[in-house]
Amino acid sequence: MSARKAAVSGTPSSRDDVLRYLKMWLRHPIKLGAVAPSSAKYCATMAACATTDLDGPILELGPGLGVVTQALVDKGVAPERITSVEYDPGFAATLQQRFPRINVIRGDGFDLDATLGERRGEKFAAILFAIPILHMPQEKRQALFSDYFTRLMPGANLTQLSYLQTAPVKPVDGSFRVSSSPIIWDNIPPARVWIYSQAEAGRMAA
Ligand SMILES: C[S@@+](CC[C@H](N)C(=O)[O-])C[C@H]1O[C@@H](n2cnc3c(N)ncnc32)[C@H](O)[C@@H]1O
């Protein structure tokens, strides 16, 4: 079976998905952080910026109903390499149904030691991050990303969905470098992919 056939039922970002997002956003605006799934162009950019060409597992935090997951699969990432951590039980169940070959964990992306359990020491080839963090103070965001950096393989990067026009997480003592994609206007709202690379890494994904 080709990687593209990993999605079995329902197309991410269908009209039903948009309604489901909207309903969820009305109930939990801070936790969801978006009124609609990211656009296809946005998701393709996120997947393109991530260092998935490194040999290793991929960690997706805040996958929602799987639009970025689908973009990873479309890029040619084997579904078995992907672990997606989603807090909402309904979203997590739909995601596992759509992508039976990825590893879906219903858990908290802010507490990866607990969420990953026995896999807590694993190093990832890329982390794709879409959990809202703008409610957190800058120091807490930096501590969170510092923790994520300890989970990356050498040369691997962390990519973040954000609607901000400046980097949502500022580098601490030059410990990592930040760049971004151009703004993607067809996303609702328009957004960028923020790319955080290890300071010592001699490579950039974008
Ligand atoms: C802005 S949506 C992004 C969804 C999808 N990646 C996209 O680009 O359309 C944020 C997602 O993060 C999930 N989420 C919120 N808090 C979380 C947490 N602490 N751990 C894991 N997922 C979380 C939400 O349920 C939602 O699915």
Short mmCIF file of N, CA and C in Angstrom, two decimals, residues 26-204:
data_model
loop_
_atom_site.label_atom_id
_atom_site.label_comp_id
_atom_site.label_asym_id
_atom_site.label_seq_id
_atom_site.Cartn_x
_atom_site.Cartn_y
_atom_site.Cartn_z
N LEU A 26 -15.80 27.18 19.58
CA LEU A 26 -16.77 27.91 20.39
C LEU A 26 -16.73 27.44 21.85
N ARG A 27 -16.44 26.13 22.04
CA ARG A 27 -16.41 25.59 23.41
C ARG A 27 -15.05 25.81 24.08
N HIS A 28 -13.96 25.64 23.30
CA HIS A 28 -12.60 25.71 23.89
C HIS A 28 -11.69 26.58 23.01
N PRO A 29 -11.93 27.89 22.94
CA PRO A 29 -11.16 28.74 22.02
C PRO A 29 -9.66 28.73 22.30
N ILE A 30 -9.25 28.70 23.56
CA ILE A 30 -7.81 28.79 23.86
C ILE A 30 -7.12 27.48 23.49
N LYS A 31 -7.78 26.36 23.82
CA LYS A 31 -7.17 25.06 23.56
C LYS A 31 -7.08 24.78 22.07
N LEU A 32 -8.10 25.18 21.31
CA LEU A 32 -8.08 24.88 19.87
C LEU A 32 -7.22 25.90 19.12
N GLY A 33 -7.40 27.16 19.43
CA GLY A 33 -6.51 28.18 18.87
C GLY A 33 -6.77 28.55 17.43
N ALA A 34 -7.70 27.88 16.75
CA ALA A 34 -7.98 28.20 15.34
C ALA A 34 -9.45 27.90 15.07
N VAL A 35 -10.04 28.68 14.17
CA VAL A 35 -11.46 28.44 13.87
C VAL A 35 -11.63 27.41 12.77
N ALA A 36 -10.54 27.09 12.08
CA ALA A 36 -10.62 26.14 10.96
C ALA A 36 -9.31 25.37 10.84
N PRO A 37 -9.36 24.18 10.24
CA PRO A 37 -8.10 23.47 9.99
C PRO A 37 -7.19 24.31 9.09
N SER A 38 -5.89 24.10 9.19
CA SER A 38 -4.94 24.84 8.34
C SER A 38 -5.20 24.50 6.87
N SER A 39 -4.88 25.47 5.99
CA SER A 39 -5.12 25.28 4.56
C SER A 39 -4.13 24.25 3.98
N ALA A 40 -4.49 23.71 2.81
CA ALA A 40 -3.62 22.71 2.16
C ALA A 40 -2.24 23.31 1.88
N LYS A 41 -2.22 24.58 1.45
CA LYS A 41 -0.92 25.21 1.15
C LYS A 41 -0.11 25.36 2.44
N TYR A 42 -0.80 25.77 3.49
CA TYR A 42 -0.09 25.91 4.77
C TYR A 42 0.51 24.56 5.20
N CYS A 43 -0.30 23.50 5.13
CA CYS A 43 0.15 22.18 5.59
C CYS A 43 1.32 21.67 4.76
N ALA A 44 1.25 21.90 3.45
CA ALA A 44 2.35 21.46 2.58
C ALA A 44 3.63 22.21 2.93
N THR A 45 3.50 23.50 3.28
CA THR A 45 4.68 24.29 3.66
C THR A 45 5.26 23.77 4.97
N MET A 46 4.38 23.47 5.91
CA MET A 46 4.84 22.95 7.21
C MET A 46 5.61 21.64 7.00
N ALA A 47 5.05 20.76 6.17
CA ALA A 47 5.72 19.47 5.92
C ALA A 47 7.04 19.69 5.19
N ALA A 48 7.06 20.65 4.24
CA ALA A 48 8.28 20.91 3.47
C ALA A 48 9.39 21.45 4.36
N CYS A 49 9.03 22.26 5.36
CA CYS A 49 10.04 22.88 6.23
C CYS A 49 10.61 21.91 7.26
N ALA A 50 9.89 20.85 7.56
CA ALA A 50 10.32 19.91 8.62
C ALA A 50 11.43 19.00 8.10
N THR A 51 12.39 18.67 8.97
CA THR A 51 13.54 17.86 8.58
C THR A 51 13.20 16.37 8.53
N THR A 52 12.21 16.04 7.73
CA THR A 52 11.76 14.64 7.67
C THR A 52 12.71 13.76 6.87
N ASP A 53 13.68 14.41 6.17
CA ASP A 53 14.63 13.60 5.40
C ASP A 53 15.66 12.92 6.29
N LEU A 54 15.75 13.36 7.55
CA LEU A 54 16.61 12.64 8.49
C LEU A 54 15.96 11.29 8.80
N ASP A 55 16.79 10.33 9.14
CA ASP A 55 16.29 8.98 9.37
C ASP A 55 15.85 8.84 10.84
N GLY A 56 14.56 8.84 11.09
CA GLY A 56 14.11 8.70 12.47
C GLY A 56 12.63 9.00 12.58
N PRO A 57 12.08 8.83 13.78
CA PRO A 57 10.66 9.06 13.99
C PRO A 57 10.31 10.56 13.95
N ILE A 58 9.05 10.83 13.63
CA ILE A 58 8.56 12.21 13.52
C ILE A 58 7.51 12.39 14.62
N LEU A 59 7.56 13.53 15.31
CA LEU A 59 6.59 13.80 16.37
C LEU A 59 5.72 14.99 15.96
N GLU A 60 4.41 14.77 15.96
CA GLU A 60 3.47 15.84 15.63
C GLU A 60 2.67 16.17 16.89
N LEU A 61 2.69 17.45 17.29
CA LEU A 61 1.99 17.85 18.52
C LEU A 61 0.82 18.76 18.16
N GLY A 62 -0.40 18.33 18.48
CA GLY A 62 -1.60 19.10 18.11
C GLY A 62 -2.03 18.86 16.67
N PRO A 63 -2.24 17.59 16.31
CA PRO A 63 -2.58 17.27 14.91
C PRO A 63 -4.01 17.60 14.51
N GLY A 64 -4.88 17.81 15.49
CA GLY A 64 -6.29 18.06 15.16
C GLY A 64 -6.87 16.87 14.40
N LEU A 65 -7.47 17.16 13.24
CA LEU A 65 -8.11 16.09 12.45
C LEU A 65 -7.20 15.59 11.33
N GLY A 66 -5.94 16.03 11.32
CA GLY A 66 -4.97 15.37 10.45
C GLY A 66 -4.55 16.07 9.17
N VAL A 67 -4.78 17.39 9.06
CA VAL A 67 -4.40 18.04 7.80
C VAL A 67 -2.88 18.05 7.59
N VAL A 68 -2.13 18.31 8.66
CA VAL A 68 -0.67 18.31 8.52
C VAL A 68 -0.16 16.86 8.41
N THR A 69 -0.81 15.96 9.14
CA THR A 69 -0.45 14.54 9.04
C THR A 69 -0.55 14.09 7.59
N GLN A 70 -1.64 14.50 6.94
CA GLN A 70 -1.84 14.13 5.53
C GLN A 70 -0.74 14.73 4.65
N ALA A 71 -0.34 15.96 4.96
CA ALA A 71 0.73 16.60 4.17
C ALA A 71 2.05 15.84 4.34
N LEU A 72 2.30 15.34 5.55
CA LEU A 72 3.51 14.54 5.77
C LEU A 72 3.47 13.27 4.92
N VAL A 73 2.31 12.62 4.92
CA VAL A 73 2.16 11.39 4.13
C VAL A 73 2.30 11.72 2.64
N ASP A 74 1.72 12.84 2.22
CA ASP A 74 1.82 13.26 0.82
C ASP A 74 3.28 13.55 0.44
N LYS A 75 4.06 14.01 1.42
CA LYS A 75 5.49 14.28 1.17
C LYS A 75 6.27 12.98 1.01
N GLY A 76 5.65 11.87 1.41
CA GLY A 76 6.32 10.57 1.27
C GLY A 76 6.83 10.00 2.58
N VAL A 77 6.44 10.61 3.71
CA VAL A 77 6.85 10.09 5.02
C VAL A 77 6.06 8.82 5.30
N ALA A 78 6.74 7.75 5.64
CA ALA A 78 6.04 6.50 5.97
C ALA A 78 5.19 6.72 7.22
N PRO A 79 3.90 6.36 7.18
CA PRO A 79 3.03 6.61 8.34
C PRO A 79 3.57 6.02 9.63
N GLU A 80 4.27 4.89 9.54
CA GLU A 80 4.80 4.24 10.75
C GLU A 80 5.82 5.10 11.48
N ARG A 81 6.39 6.09 10.79
CA ARG A 81 7.38 6.97 11.45
C ARG A 81 6.70 8.05 12.28
N ILE A 82 5.39 8.26 12.08
CA ILE A 82 4.73 9.41 12.69
C ILE A 82 4.06 9.05 14.01
N THR A 83 4.36 9.85 15.05
CA THR A 83 3.62 9.77 16.31
C THR A 83 2.92 11.11 16.49
N SER A 84 1.60 11.08 16.64
CA SER A 84 0.81 12.32 16.76
C SER A 84 0.15 12.37 18.13
N VAL A 85 0.40 13.45 18.86
CA VAL A 85 -0.13 13.62 20.21
C VAL A 85 -1.26 14.64 20.17
N GLU A 86 -2.45 14.20 20.47
CA GLU A 86 -3.63 15.08 20.43
C GLU A 86 -4.37 14.99 21.77
N TYR A 87 -4.71 16.16 22.29
CA TYR A 87 -5.34 16.22 23.61
C TYR A 87 -6.82 15.84 23.58
N ASP A 88 -7.51 16.25 22.52
CA ASP A 88 -8.95 16.02 22.47
C ASP A 88 -9.26 14.56 22.11
N PRO A 89 -10.03 13.85 22.94
CA PRO A 89 -10.27 12.43 22.68
C PRO A 89 -11.01 12.17 21.36
N GLY A 90 -11.96 13.04 21.02
CA GLY A 90 -12.71 12.85 19.77
C GLY A 90 -11.82 13.03 18.55
N PHE A 91 -10.99 14.08 18.57
CA PHE A 91 -10.05 14.32 17.47
C PHE A 91 -9.06 13.15 17.37
N ALA A 92 -8.56 12.70 18.53
CA ALA A 92 -7.58 11.61 18.52
C ALA A 92 -8.18 10.34 17.92
N ALA A 93 -9.44 10.05 18.26
CA ALA A 93 -10.08 8.84 17.75
C ALA A 93 -10.27 8.93 16.23
N THR A 94 -10.68 10.09 15.76
CA THR A 94 -10.87 10.27 14.30
C THR A 94 -9.53 10.14 13.58
N LEU A 95 -8.50 10.72 14.17
CA LEU A 95 -7.18 10.68 13.55
C LEU A 95 -6.69 9.23 13.40
N GLN A 96 -6.86 8.44 14.45
CA GLN A 96 -6.40 7.04 14.39
C GLN A 96 -7.19 6.24 13.35
N GLN A 97 -8.48 6.59 13.22
CA GLN A 97 -9.31 5.91 12.22
C GLN A 97 -8.85 6.29 10.81
N ARG A 98 -8.51 7.55 10.63
CA ARG A 98 -8.08 8.00 9.30
C ARG A 98 -6.70 7.52 8.92
N PHE A 99 -5.83 7.41 9.93
CA PHE A 99 -4.44 7.03 9.66
C PHE A 99 -4.10 5.82 10.54
N PRO A 100 -4.58 4.64 10.16
CA PRO A 100 -4.40 3.47 11.04
C PRO A 100 -2.94 3.09 11.25
N ARG A 101 -2.05 3.55 10.36
CA ARG A 101 -0.64 3.14 10.47
C ARG A 101 0.21 4.13 11.25
N ILE A 102 -0.35 5.28 11.65
CA ILE A 102 0.45 6.17 12.50
C ILE A 102 0.14 5.85 13.96
N ASN A 103 1.01 6.33 14.84
CA ASN A 103 0.82 6.08 16.27
C ASN A 103 0.17 7.32 16.88
N VAL A 104 -1.11 7.23 17.21
CA VAL A 104 -1.81 8.36 17.83
C VAL A 104 -1.79 8.18 19.34
N ILE A 105 -1.37 9.21 20.05
CA ILE A 105 -1.43 9.18 21.51
C ILE A 105 -2.39 10.26 21.96
N ARG A 106 -3.40 9.87 22.70
CA ARG A 106 -4.31 10.85 23.29
C ARG A 106 -3.63 11.34 24.55
N GLY A 107 -3.03 12.53 24.48
CA GLY A 107 -2.28 12.98 25.64
C GLY A 107 -1.90 14.44 25.52
N ASP A 108 -1.05 14.86 26.46
CA ASP A 108 -0.70 16.27 26.60
C ASP A 108 0.69 16.55 26.00
N GLY A 109 0.70 17.35 24.97
CA GLY A 109 1.97 17.70 24.32
C GLY A 109 2.84 18.60 25.15
N PHE A 110 2.31 19.13 26.25
CA PHE A 110 3.12 19.96 27.15
C PHE A 110 3.82 19.10 28.21
N ASP A 111 3.50 17.82 28.27
CA ASP A 111 4.12 16.93 29.27
C ASP A 111 4.54 15.65 28.56
N LEU A 112 5.61 15.77 27.77
CA LEU A 112 5.98 14.63 26.92
C LEU A 112 6.54 13.45 27.70
N ASP A 113 7.15 13.70 28.88
CA ASP A 113 7.63 12.55 29.66
C ASP A 113 6.47 11.62 29.98
N ALA A 114 5.37 12.20 30.47
CA ALA A 114 4.21 11.38 30.82
C ALA A 114 3.53 10.83 29.56
N THR A 115 3.42 11.67 28.54
CA THR A 115 2.67 11.28 27.34
C THR A 115 3.39 10.19 26.55
N LEU A 116 4.71 10.30 26.44
CA LEU A 116 5.46 9.31 25.64
C LEU A 116 5.78 8.05 26.43
N GLY A 117 5.70 8.12 27.76
CA GLY A 117 5.92 6.94 28.60
C GLY A 117 7.27 6.31 28.31
N GLU A 118 7.27 5.03 27.93
CA GLU A 118 8.53 4.30 27.72
C GLU A 118 9.36 4.90 26.57
N ARG A 119 8.70 5.68 25.73
CA ARG A 119 9.43 6.27 24.59
C ARG A 119 9.97 7.66 24.93
N ARG A 120 9.95 8.03 26.20
CA ARG A 120 10.31 9.41 26.57
C ARG A 120 11.75 9.79 26.19
N GLY A 121 12.63 8.79 26.09
CA GLY A 121 14.03 9.08 25.78
C GLY A 121 14.33 9.10 24.28
N GLU A 122 13.32 8.90 23.46
CA GLU A 122 13.52 8.80 22.02
C GLU A 122 13.95 10.14 21.41
N LYS A 123 14.77 10.08 20.37
CA LYS A 123 15.17 11.30 19.64
C LYS A 123 14.42 11.33 18.30
N PHE A 124 13.90 12.51 17.96
CA PHE A 124 13.05 12.64 16.77
C PHE A 124 13.78 13.35 15.63
N ALA A 125 13.42 12.97 14.41
CA ALA A 125 14.00 13.59 13.21
C ALA A 125 13.35 14.95 12.96
N ALA A 126 12.17 15.16 13.48
CA ALA A 126 11.48 16.46 13.35
C ALA A 126 10.33 16.49 14.35
N ILE A 127 10.06 17.68 14.87
CA ILE A 127 8.86 17.89 15.69
C ILE A 127 8.04 18.98 15.01
N LEU A 128 6.77 18.67 14.74
CA LEU A 128 5.85 19.65 14.13
C LEU A 128 4.85 20.04 15.21
N PHE A 129 4.79 21.33 15.50
CA PHE A 129 4.08 21.81 16.69
C PHE A 129 2.95 22.74 16.29
N ALA A 130 1.72 22.43 16.74
CA ALA A 130 0.57 23.28 16.39
C ALA A 130 -0.32 23.56 17.59
N ILE A 131 0.22 23.36 18.80
CA ILE A 131 -0.58 23.60 20.01
C ILE A 131 -0.53 25.10 20.34
N PRO A 132 -1.68 25.70 20.64
CA PRO A 132 -1.64 27.13 21.01
C PRO A 132 -0.81 27.37 22.27
N ILE A 133 0.10 28.38 22.20
CA ILE A 133 0.91 28.69 23.40
C ILE A 133 0.93 30.19 23.70
N LEU A 134 0.13 30.95 22.97
CA LEU A 134 0.22 32.40 23.16
C LEU A 134 -0.29 32.86 24.52
N HIS A 135 -1.05 32.02 25.20
CA HIS A 135 -1.51 32.35 26.55
C HIS A 135 -0.40 32.19 27.58
N MET A 136 0.72 31.57 27.18
CA MET A 136 1.81 31.31 28.13
C MET A 136 2.79 32.48 28.13
N PRO A 137 3.39 32.79 29.30
CA PRO A 137 4.46 33.78 29.29
C PRO A 137 5.66 33.28 28.48
N GLN A 138 6.45 34.23 27.98
CA GLN A 138 7.59 33.91 27.11
C GLN A 138 8.55 32.90 27.78
N GLU A 139 8.80 33.05 29.08
CA GLU A 139 9.76 32.16 29.76
C GLU A 139 9.27 30.72 29.73
N LYS A 140 7.95 30.55 29.85
CA LYS A 140 7.40 29.20 29.85
C LYS A 140 7.49 28.59 28.44
N ARG A 141 7.26 29.44 27.44
CA ARG A 141 7.38 28.95 26.05
C ARG A 141 8.82 28.50 25.79
N GLN A 142 9.79 29.32 26.29
CA GLN A 142 11.19 28.99 26.06
C GLN A 142 11.56 27.69 26.77
N ALA A 143 11.04 27.50 27.98
CA ALA A 143 11.34 26.27 28.72
C ALA A 143 10.77 25.06 27.97
N LEU A 144 9.57 25.24 27.43
CA LEU A 144 8.92 24.15 26.69
C LEU A 144 9.75 23.77 25.45
N PHE A 145 10.15 24.79 24.70
CA PHE A 145 10.91 24.51 23.48
C PHE A 145 12.31 23.96 23.81
N SER A 146 12.89 24.42 24.92
CA SER A 146 14.18 23.86 25.33
C SER A 146 14.03 22.37 25.59
N ASP A 147 12.92 22.00 26.21
CA ASP A 147 12.65 20.58 26.44
C ASP A 147 12.51 19.83 25.11
N TYR A 148 11.78 20.44 24.17
CA TYR A 148 11.61 19.78 22.86
C TYR A 148 12.96 19.60 22.16
N PHE A 149 13.84 20.60 22.30
CA PHE A 149 15.15 20.50 21.64
C PHE A 149 15.96 19.32 22.16
N THR A 150 15.77 18.95 23.43
CA THR A 150 16.52 17.80 23.96
C THR A 150 16.03 16.50 23.32
N ARG A 151 14.88 16.56 22.65
CA ARG A 151 14.29 15.35 22.06
C ARG A 151 14.56 15.25 20.56
N LEU A 152 15.36 16.17 20.03
CA LEU A 152 15.66 16.17 18.59
C LEU A 152 17.01 15.53 18.30
N MET A 153 17.08 14.82 17.18
CA MET A 153 18.35 14.28 16.71
C MET A 153 19.23 15.45 16.22
N PRO A 154 20.54 15.26 16.13
CA PRO A 154 21.39 16.32 15.57
C PRO A 154 20.90 16.71 14.17
N GLY A 155 20.80 18.02 13.93
CA GLY A 155 20.37 18.51 12.62
C GLY A 155 18.86 18.59 12.45
N ALA A 156 18.12 18.06 13.42
CA ALA A 156 16.65 18.05 13.30
C ALA A 156 16.07 19.41 13.71
N ASN A 157 14.90 19.73 13.21
CA ASN A 157 14.29 21.01 13.57
C ASN A 157 12.88 20.85 14.15
N LEU A 158 12.41 21.99 14.66
CA LEU A 158 11.08 22.09 15.26
C LEU A 158 10.34 23.14 14.43
N THR A 159 9.19 22.79 13.90
CA THR A 159 8.42 23.75 13.11
C THR A 159 7.12 24.05 13.84
N GLN A 160 6.70 25.31 13.77
CA GLN A 160 5.54 25.74 14.56
C GLN A 160 4.54 26.51 13.70
N LEU A 161 3.27 26.14 13.86
CA LEU A 161 2.16 26.91 13.27
C LEU A 161 1.94 28.16 14.12
N SER A 162 1.93 29.33 13.48
CA SER A 162 1.58 30.53 14.25
C SER A 162 1.04 31.63 13.35
N TYR A 163 0.14 32.42 13.92
CA TYR A 163 -0.45 33.56 13.21
C TYR A 163 0.29 34.85 13.54
N LEU A 164 1.30 34.77 14.43
CA LEU A 164 2.07 35.96 14.79
C LEU A 164 3.02 36.35 13.67
N GLN A 165 3.37 37.63 13.63
CA GLN A 165 4.31 38.11 12.61
C GLN A 165 5.74 38.16 13.14
N THR A 166 5.91 37.85 14.42
CA THR A 166 7.26 37.71 14.97
C THR A 166 7.34 36.33 15.63
N ALA A 167 8.56 35.86 15.85
CA ALA A 167 8.73 34.51 16.38
C ALA A 167 8.02 34.36 17.73
N PRO A 168 7.13 33.40 17.88
CA PRO A 168 6.42 33.23 19.14
C PRO A 168 7.33 32.81 20.29
N VAL A 169 8.47 32.17 19.97
CA VAL A 169 9.41 31.77 21.01
C VAL A 169 10.78 32.36 20.64
N LYS A 170 11.29 33.21 21.54
CA LYS A 170 12.57 33.86 21.28
C LYS A 170 13.70 32.95 21.73
N PRO A 171 14.80 32.90 20.97
CA PRO A 171 15.93 32.05 21.36
C PRO A 171 16.49 32.46 22.72
N VAL A 172 16.83 31.47 23.54
CA VAL A 172 17.45 31.76 24.84
C VAL A 172 18.95 31.67 24.65
N ASP A 173 19.68 32.77 24.92
CA ASP A 173 21.15 32.78 24.82
C ASP A 173 21.65 32.18 23.51
N GLY A 174 21.00 32.47 22.42
CA GLY A 174 21.46 31.96 21.13
C GLY A 174 21.43 30.45 21.02
N SER A 175 20.62 29.80 21.87
CA SER A 175 20.64 28.33 21.90
C SER A 175 20.00 27.71 20.66
N PHE A 176 19.18 28.47 19.94
CA PHE A 176 18.66 27.98 18.67
C PHE A 176 18.44 29.15 17.73
N ARG A 177 18.29 28.85 16.44
CA ARG A 177 18.08 29.89 15.43
C ARG A 177 16.63 29.84 14.97
N VAL A 178 16.07 30.99 14.62
CA VAL A 178 14.67 31.03 14.18
C VAL A 178 14.58 31.66 12.80
N SER A 179 13.77 31.06 11.94
CA SER A 179 13.46 31.67 10.64
C SER A 179 11.98 31.36 10.37
N SER A 180 11.46 31.88 9.27
CA SER A 180 10.05 31.58 8.99
C SER A 180 9.80 31.45 7.50
N SER A 181 8.70 30.80 7.18
CA SER A 181 8.24 30.75 5.79
C SER A 181 7.62 32.12 5.46
N PRO A 182 7.38 32.41 4.19
CA PRO A 182 6.57 33.59 3.88
C PRO A 182 5.17 33.40 4.50
N ILE A 183 4.46 34.50 4.64
CA ILE A 183 3.10 34.40 5.16
C ILE A 183 2.22 33.65 4.15
N ILE A 184 1.34 32.81 4.66
CA ILE A 184 0.46 32.05 3.77
C ILE A 184 -0.94 32.62 3.92
N TRP A 185 -1.33 33.35 2.88
CA TRP A 185 -2.51 34.20 2.98
C TRP A 185 -3.80 33.42 2.93
N ASP A 186 -3.81 32.23 2.32
CA ASP A 186 -5.10 31.53 2.20
C ASP A 186 -5.45 30.74 3.47
N ASN A 187 -4.55 30.77 4.44
CA ASN A 187 -4.89 30.13 5.72
C ASN A 187 -5.85 31.04 6.48
N ILE A 188 -6.69 30.43 7.33
CA ILE A 188 -7.62 31.23 8.15
C ILE A 188 -7.23 31.09 9.62
N PRO A 189 -6.68 32.13 10.25
CA PRO A 189 -6.19 33.38 9.64
C PRO A 189 -4.84 33.15 8.95
N PRO A 190 -4.36 34.13 8.14
CA PRO A 190 -3.05 33.98 7.52
C PRO A 190 -1.98 33.62 8.56
N ALA A 191 -1.05 32.75 8.16
CA ALA A 191 -0.10 32.22 9.14
C ALA A 191 1.26 31.99 8.50
N ARG A 192 2.25 31.78 9.34
CA ARG A 192 3.60 31.40 8.89
C ARG A 192 3.98 30.09 9.54
N VAL A 193 4.95 29.42 8.94
CA VAL A 193 5.62 28.31 9.62
C VAL A 193 6.87 28.91 10.25
N TRP A 194 6.99 28.79 11.54
CA TRP A 194 8.20 29.22 12.23
C TRP A 194 9.11 28.02 12.38
N ILE A 195 10.39 28.22 12.03
CA ILE A 195 11.35 27.11 11.97
C ILE A 195 12.45 27.37 12.99
N TYR A 196 12.59 26.48 13.93
CA TYR A 196 13.59 26.58 14.99
C TYR A 196 14.64 25.50 14.73
N SER A 197 15.88 25.96 14.51
CA SER A 197 16.97 25.02 14.19
C SER A 197 18.01 25.06 15.29
N GLN A 198 18.67 23.93 15.48
CA GLN A 198 19.71 23.88 16.50
C GLN A 198 20.85 24.82 16.10
N ALA A 199 21.36 25.58 17.06
CA ALA A 199 22.36 26.61 16.77
C ALA A 199 23.59 26.02 16.10
N GLU A 200 23.98 24.82 16.54
CA GLU A 200 25.22 24.24 16.02
C GLU A 200 25.00 23.50 14.71
N ALA A 201 23.73 23.38 14.29
CA ALA A 201 23.45 22.60 13.09
C ALA A 201 23.95 23.33 11.86
N GLY A 202 24.61 22.62 11.01
CA GLY A 202 25.14 23.24 9.79
C GLY A 202 24.16 23.16 8.64
N ARG A 203 22.91 22.86 8.94
CA ARG A 203 21.94 22.69 7.87
C ARG A 203 20.66 23.42 8.20
N MET A 204 19.93 23.83 7.20
CA MET A 204 18.62 24.47 7.37
C MET A 204 17.65 23.73 6.48
#
